[in-house]
Short mmCIF file of C-alpha atoms and ligand atoms in Angstrom, two decimals:
data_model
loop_
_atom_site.label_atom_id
_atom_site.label_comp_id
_atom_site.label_asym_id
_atom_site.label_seq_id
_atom_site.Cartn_x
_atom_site.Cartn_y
_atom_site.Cartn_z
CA UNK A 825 -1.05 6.40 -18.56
CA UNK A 826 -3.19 3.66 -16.46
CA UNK A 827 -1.16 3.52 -12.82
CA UNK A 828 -2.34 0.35 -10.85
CA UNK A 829 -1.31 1.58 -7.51
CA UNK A 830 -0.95 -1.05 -4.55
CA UNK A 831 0.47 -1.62 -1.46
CA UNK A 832 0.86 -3.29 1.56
CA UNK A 833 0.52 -7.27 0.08
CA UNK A 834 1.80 -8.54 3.08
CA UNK A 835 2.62 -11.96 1.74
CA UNK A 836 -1.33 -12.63 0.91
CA UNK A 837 -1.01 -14.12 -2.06
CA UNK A 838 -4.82 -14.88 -2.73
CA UNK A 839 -5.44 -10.85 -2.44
CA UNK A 840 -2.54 -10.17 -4.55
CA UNK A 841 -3.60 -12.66 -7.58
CA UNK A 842 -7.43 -11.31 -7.40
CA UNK A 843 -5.98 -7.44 -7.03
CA UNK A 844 -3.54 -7.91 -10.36
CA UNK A 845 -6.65 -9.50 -12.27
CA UNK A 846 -8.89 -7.33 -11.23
CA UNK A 847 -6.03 -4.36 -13.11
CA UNK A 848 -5.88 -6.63 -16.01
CA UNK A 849 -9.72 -5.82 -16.49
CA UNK A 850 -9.14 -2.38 -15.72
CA UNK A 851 -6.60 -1.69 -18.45
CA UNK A 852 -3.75 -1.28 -16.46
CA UNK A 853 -0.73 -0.28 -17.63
CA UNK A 854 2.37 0.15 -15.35
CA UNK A 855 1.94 -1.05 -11.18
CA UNK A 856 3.51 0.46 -8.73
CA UNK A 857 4.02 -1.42 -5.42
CA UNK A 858 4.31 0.98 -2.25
CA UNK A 859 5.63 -1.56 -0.35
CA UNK A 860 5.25 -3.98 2.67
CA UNK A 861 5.18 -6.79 -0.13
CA UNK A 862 6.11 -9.09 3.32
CA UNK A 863 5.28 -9.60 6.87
CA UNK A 864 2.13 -10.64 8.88
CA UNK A 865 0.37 -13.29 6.05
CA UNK A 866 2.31 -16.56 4.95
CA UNK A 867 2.88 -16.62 0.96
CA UNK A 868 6.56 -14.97 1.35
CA UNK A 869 8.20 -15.87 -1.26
CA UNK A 870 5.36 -16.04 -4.05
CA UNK A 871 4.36 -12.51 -3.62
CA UNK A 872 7.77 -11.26 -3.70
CA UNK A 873 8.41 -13.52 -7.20
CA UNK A 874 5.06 -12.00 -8.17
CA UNK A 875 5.60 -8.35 -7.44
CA UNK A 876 8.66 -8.73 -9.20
CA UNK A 877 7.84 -10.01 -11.82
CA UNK A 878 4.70 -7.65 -12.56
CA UNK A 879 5.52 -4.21 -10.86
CA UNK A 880 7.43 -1.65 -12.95
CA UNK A 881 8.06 -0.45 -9.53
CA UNK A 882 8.58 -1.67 -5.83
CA UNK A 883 9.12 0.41 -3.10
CA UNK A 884 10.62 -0.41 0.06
CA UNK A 885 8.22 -0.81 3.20
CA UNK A 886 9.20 -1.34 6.90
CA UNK A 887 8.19 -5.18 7.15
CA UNK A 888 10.27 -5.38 3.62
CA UNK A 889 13.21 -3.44 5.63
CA UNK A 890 13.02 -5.56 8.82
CA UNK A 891 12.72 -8.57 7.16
CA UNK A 892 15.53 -8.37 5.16
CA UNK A 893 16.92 -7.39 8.69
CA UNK A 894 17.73 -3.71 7.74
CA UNK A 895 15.20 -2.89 10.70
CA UNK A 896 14.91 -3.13 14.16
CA UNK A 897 12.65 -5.56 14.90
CA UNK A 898 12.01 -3.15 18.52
CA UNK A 899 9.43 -0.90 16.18
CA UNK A 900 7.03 -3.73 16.10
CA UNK A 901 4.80 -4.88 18.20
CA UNK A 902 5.31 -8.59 19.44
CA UNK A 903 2.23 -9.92 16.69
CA UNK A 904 4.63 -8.38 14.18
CA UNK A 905 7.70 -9.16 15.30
CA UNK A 906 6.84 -12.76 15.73
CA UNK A 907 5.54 -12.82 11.49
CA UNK A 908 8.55 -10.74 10.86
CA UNK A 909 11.24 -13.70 12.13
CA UNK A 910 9.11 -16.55 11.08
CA UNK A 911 8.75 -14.21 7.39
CA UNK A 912 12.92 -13.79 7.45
CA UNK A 913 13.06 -17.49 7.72
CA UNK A 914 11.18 -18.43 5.10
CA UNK A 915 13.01 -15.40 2.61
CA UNK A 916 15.28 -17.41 -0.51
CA UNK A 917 18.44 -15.28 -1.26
CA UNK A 918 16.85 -14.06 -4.30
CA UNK A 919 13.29 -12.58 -2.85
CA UNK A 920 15.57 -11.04 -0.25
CA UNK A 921 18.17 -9.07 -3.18
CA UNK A 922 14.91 -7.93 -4.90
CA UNK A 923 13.33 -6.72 -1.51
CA UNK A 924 16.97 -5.36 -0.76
CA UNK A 925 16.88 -3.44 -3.94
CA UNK A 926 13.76 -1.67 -3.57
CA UNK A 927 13.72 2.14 -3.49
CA UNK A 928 12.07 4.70 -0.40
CA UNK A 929 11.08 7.10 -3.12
CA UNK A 930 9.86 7.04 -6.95
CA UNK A 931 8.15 10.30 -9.19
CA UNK A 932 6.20 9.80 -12.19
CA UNK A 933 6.33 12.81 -12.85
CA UNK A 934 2.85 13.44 -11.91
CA UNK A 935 2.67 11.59 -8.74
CA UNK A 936 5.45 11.36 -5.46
CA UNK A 937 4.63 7.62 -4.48
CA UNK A 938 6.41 6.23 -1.09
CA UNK A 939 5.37 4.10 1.56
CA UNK A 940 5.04 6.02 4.51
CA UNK A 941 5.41 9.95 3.56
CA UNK A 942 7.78 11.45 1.65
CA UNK A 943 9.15 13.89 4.73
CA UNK A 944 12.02 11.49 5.66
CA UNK A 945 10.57 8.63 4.45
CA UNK A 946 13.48 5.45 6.11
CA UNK A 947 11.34 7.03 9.28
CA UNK A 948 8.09 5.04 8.68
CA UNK A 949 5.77 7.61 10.04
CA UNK A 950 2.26 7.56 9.17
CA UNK A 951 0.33 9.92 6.91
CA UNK A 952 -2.77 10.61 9.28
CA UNK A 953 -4.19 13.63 9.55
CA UNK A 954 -4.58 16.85 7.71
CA UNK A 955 -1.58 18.21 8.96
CA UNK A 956 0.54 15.46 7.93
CA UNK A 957 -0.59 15.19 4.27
CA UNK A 958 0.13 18.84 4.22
CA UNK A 959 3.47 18.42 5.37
CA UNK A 960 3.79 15.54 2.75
CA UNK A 961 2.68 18.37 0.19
CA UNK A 962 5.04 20.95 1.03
CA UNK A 963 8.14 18.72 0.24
CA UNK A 964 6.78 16.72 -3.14
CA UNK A 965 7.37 19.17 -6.88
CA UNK A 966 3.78 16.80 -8.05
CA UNK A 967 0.54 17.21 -8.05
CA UNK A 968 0.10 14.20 -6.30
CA UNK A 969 1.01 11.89 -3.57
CA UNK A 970 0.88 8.60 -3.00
CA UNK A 971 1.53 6.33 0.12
CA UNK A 972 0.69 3.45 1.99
CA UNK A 973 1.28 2.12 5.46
CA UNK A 974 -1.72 3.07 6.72
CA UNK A 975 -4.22 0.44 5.09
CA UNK A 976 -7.05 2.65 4.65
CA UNK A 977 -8.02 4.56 2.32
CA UNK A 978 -8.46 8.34 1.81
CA UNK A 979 -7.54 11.59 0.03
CA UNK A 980 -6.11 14.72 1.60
CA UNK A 981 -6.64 18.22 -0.81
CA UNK A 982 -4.15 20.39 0.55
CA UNK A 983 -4.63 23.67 -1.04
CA UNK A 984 -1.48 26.22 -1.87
CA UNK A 985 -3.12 28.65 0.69
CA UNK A 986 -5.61 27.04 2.81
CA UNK A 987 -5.98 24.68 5.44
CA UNK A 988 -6.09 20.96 3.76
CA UNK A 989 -8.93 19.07 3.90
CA UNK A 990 -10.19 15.31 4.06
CA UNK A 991 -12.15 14.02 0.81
CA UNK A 992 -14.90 11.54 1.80
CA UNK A 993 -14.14 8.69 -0.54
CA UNK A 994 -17.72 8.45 -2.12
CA UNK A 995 -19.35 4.92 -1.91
CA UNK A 996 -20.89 6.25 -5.65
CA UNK A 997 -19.18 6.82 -8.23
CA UNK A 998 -16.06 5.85 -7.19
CA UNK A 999 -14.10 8.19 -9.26
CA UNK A 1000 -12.35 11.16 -8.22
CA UNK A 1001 -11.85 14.26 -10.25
CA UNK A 1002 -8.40 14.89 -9.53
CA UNK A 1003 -8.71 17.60 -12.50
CA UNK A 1004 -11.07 19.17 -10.43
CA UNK A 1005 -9.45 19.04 -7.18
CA UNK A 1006 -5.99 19.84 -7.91
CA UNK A 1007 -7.48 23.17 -9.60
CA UNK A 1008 -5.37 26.47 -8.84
CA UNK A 1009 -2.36 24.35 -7.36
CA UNK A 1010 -3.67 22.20 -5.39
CA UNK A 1011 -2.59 19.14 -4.03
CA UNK A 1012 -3.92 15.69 -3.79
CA UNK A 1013 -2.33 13.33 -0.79
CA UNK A 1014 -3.79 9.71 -1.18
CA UNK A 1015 -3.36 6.64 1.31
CA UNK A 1016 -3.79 3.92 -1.48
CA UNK A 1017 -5.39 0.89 1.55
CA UNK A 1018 -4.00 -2.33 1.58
CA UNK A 1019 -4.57 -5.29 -0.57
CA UNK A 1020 -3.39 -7.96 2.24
CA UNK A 1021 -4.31 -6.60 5.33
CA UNK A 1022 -7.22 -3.69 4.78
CA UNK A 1023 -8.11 -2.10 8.18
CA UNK A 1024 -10.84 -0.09 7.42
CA UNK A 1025 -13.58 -2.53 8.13
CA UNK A 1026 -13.63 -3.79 4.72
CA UNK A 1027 -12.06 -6.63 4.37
CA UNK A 1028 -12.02 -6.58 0.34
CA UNK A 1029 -8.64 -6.07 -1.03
CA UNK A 1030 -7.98 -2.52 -2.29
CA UNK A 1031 -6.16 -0.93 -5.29
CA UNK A 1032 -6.51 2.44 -6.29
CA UNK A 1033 -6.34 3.45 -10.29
CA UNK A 1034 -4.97 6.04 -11.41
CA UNK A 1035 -5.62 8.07 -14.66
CA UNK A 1036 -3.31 10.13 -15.26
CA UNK A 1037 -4.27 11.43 -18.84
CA UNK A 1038 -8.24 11.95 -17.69
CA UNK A 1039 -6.90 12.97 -14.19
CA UNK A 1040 -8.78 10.68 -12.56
CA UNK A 1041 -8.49 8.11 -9.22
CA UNK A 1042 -10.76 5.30 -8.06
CA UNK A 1043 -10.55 3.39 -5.16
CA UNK A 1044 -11.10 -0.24 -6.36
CA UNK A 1045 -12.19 -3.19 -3.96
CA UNK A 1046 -11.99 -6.93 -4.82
CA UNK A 1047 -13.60 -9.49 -2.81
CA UNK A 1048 -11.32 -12.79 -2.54
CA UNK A 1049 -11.19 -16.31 -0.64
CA UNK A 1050 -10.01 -14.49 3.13
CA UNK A 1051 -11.03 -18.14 4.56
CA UNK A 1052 -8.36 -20.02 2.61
CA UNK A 1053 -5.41 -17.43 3.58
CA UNK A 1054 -6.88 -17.47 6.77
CA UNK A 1055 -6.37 -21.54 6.64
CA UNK A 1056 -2.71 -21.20 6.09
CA UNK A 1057 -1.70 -18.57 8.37
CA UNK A 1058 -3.13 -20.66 10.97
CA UNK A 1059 -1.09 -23.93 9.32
CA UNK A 1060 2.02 -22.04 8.96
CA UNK A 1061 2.08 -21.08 12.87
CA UNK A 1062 1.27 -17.52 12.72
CA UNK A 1063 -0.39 -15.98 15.24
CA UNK A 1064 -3.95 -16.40 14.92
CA UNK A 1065 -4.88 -13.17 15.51
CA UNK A 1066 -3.56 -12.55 12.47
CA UNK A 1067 -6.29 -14.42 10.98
CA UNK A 1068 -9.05 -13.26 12.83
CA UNK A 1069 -7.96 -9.53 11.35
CA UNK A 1070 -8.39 -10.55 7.54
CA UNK A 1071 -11.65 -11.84 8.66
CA UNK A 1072 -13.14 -8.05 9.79
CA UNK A 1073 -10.68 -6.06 7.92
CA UNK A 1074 -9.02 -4.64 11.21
ZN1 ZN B 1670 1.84 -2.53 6.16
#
């Protein structure tokens, strides 16, 4: 099976279009949202109708939660909090029921994917460091994790009896031998980056695919118009800094 794995949208619909063509041309065949389909950008309720209509499955994020107002809006910090109440006021009834319906946790069988980690996941914490991932490992019966959250991307190994360890993404080739890596029991942890909001200094959106037949995962990035989301979180009355971010990938 062809997993399009995704997360963190965060109501950028321009990244979201470009990332599900871009899986399209991959061959895709079942995408799985990990969440944060909401908050920060200013497409609300087209990326929820969108996710809906072509994930197999959602999962829920914190922005998702808090916007639905299952959250606290005191975990954010005032940038977010400010998207988060303008985001809940723009919500219809029905984006909110399908963001109200989405799960913490889903298996494929092969892979655990969540948002945050899968150690208490309604806790939002973020997957890290070494330590963490291995903690993520210990409580998962896959080979393979996946989360978001964190908007970057990179892979954890986390060996059965070893200390885990951080794989590089390569800049070339692209592909990971998860065959290879999850050899003798191993464990692969994976922050999947962000297609709305990337914040590791590339501001192309990113979707990772997953192989799961050839055992194989690639980091993809798209490039897409960042100027003309830009334009309308400015229009809509969203903190500008918010704009700036897309701009540098921060
Ligand atoms: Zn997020």
């Amino acid at each position: 099976m062809i997993y399009g794995i995704f997360s963190d949208v965060h109501s950028n619909l321009t990244a979201l279009e470009t990332v599900l063509l871009s899986m399209d041309s991959r061959g895709v065949e079942q995408r799985v949202s990990l969440g944060d389909v909401v908050g920060y950008g200013p497409d609300v309720n087209q990326c929820v109708s969108l996710v809906q209509r072509e994930a197999t499955v959602s999962l829920m994020g914190n922005h998702d939660s808090a916007a639905i107002g299952a959250e606290s809006l005191r975990w954010f910090n005032s940038m977010a909090g400010e998207a988060l109440r303008w985001t809940s006021g723009q919500l219809t009834a029905e984006s909110r029921a399908y963001l109200a319906s989405q799960l913490l946790v889903h298996s494929t069988g092969t892979c655990t994917c969540v948002h945050g980690t899968p150690v208490d996941p309604h806790l939002w914490n973020y997957l890290e460091s070494s330590a963490d991932a291995a903690k993520s490992a210990a409580v998962i019966d896959t080979a393979l994790c996946a989360v978001g959250h964190t908007h970057r991307s990179v892979v954890y190994s986390v060996p059965t009896d070893e200390w885990p360890s951080r794989v590089e993404i390569p800049v070339s080739p692209l592909v990971l031998d998860l065959g290879a890596l999850c050899r003798g029991g191993t464990k692969a942890v994976f922050c999947v980056g962000a297609v709305g909001q990337p914040r590791d200094y590339d501001n192309r959106a990113c979707w990772c695919l997953l192989d799961t037949d050839r055992m194989t995962l690639e980091y993809v990035r798209v490039p897409y118009d960042v100027a003309s989301v830009q334009a309308r979180i400015v229009a809509a009355g969203l903190p500008a800094c918010l704009a700036e971010r897309l701009g540098n990938g921060s």
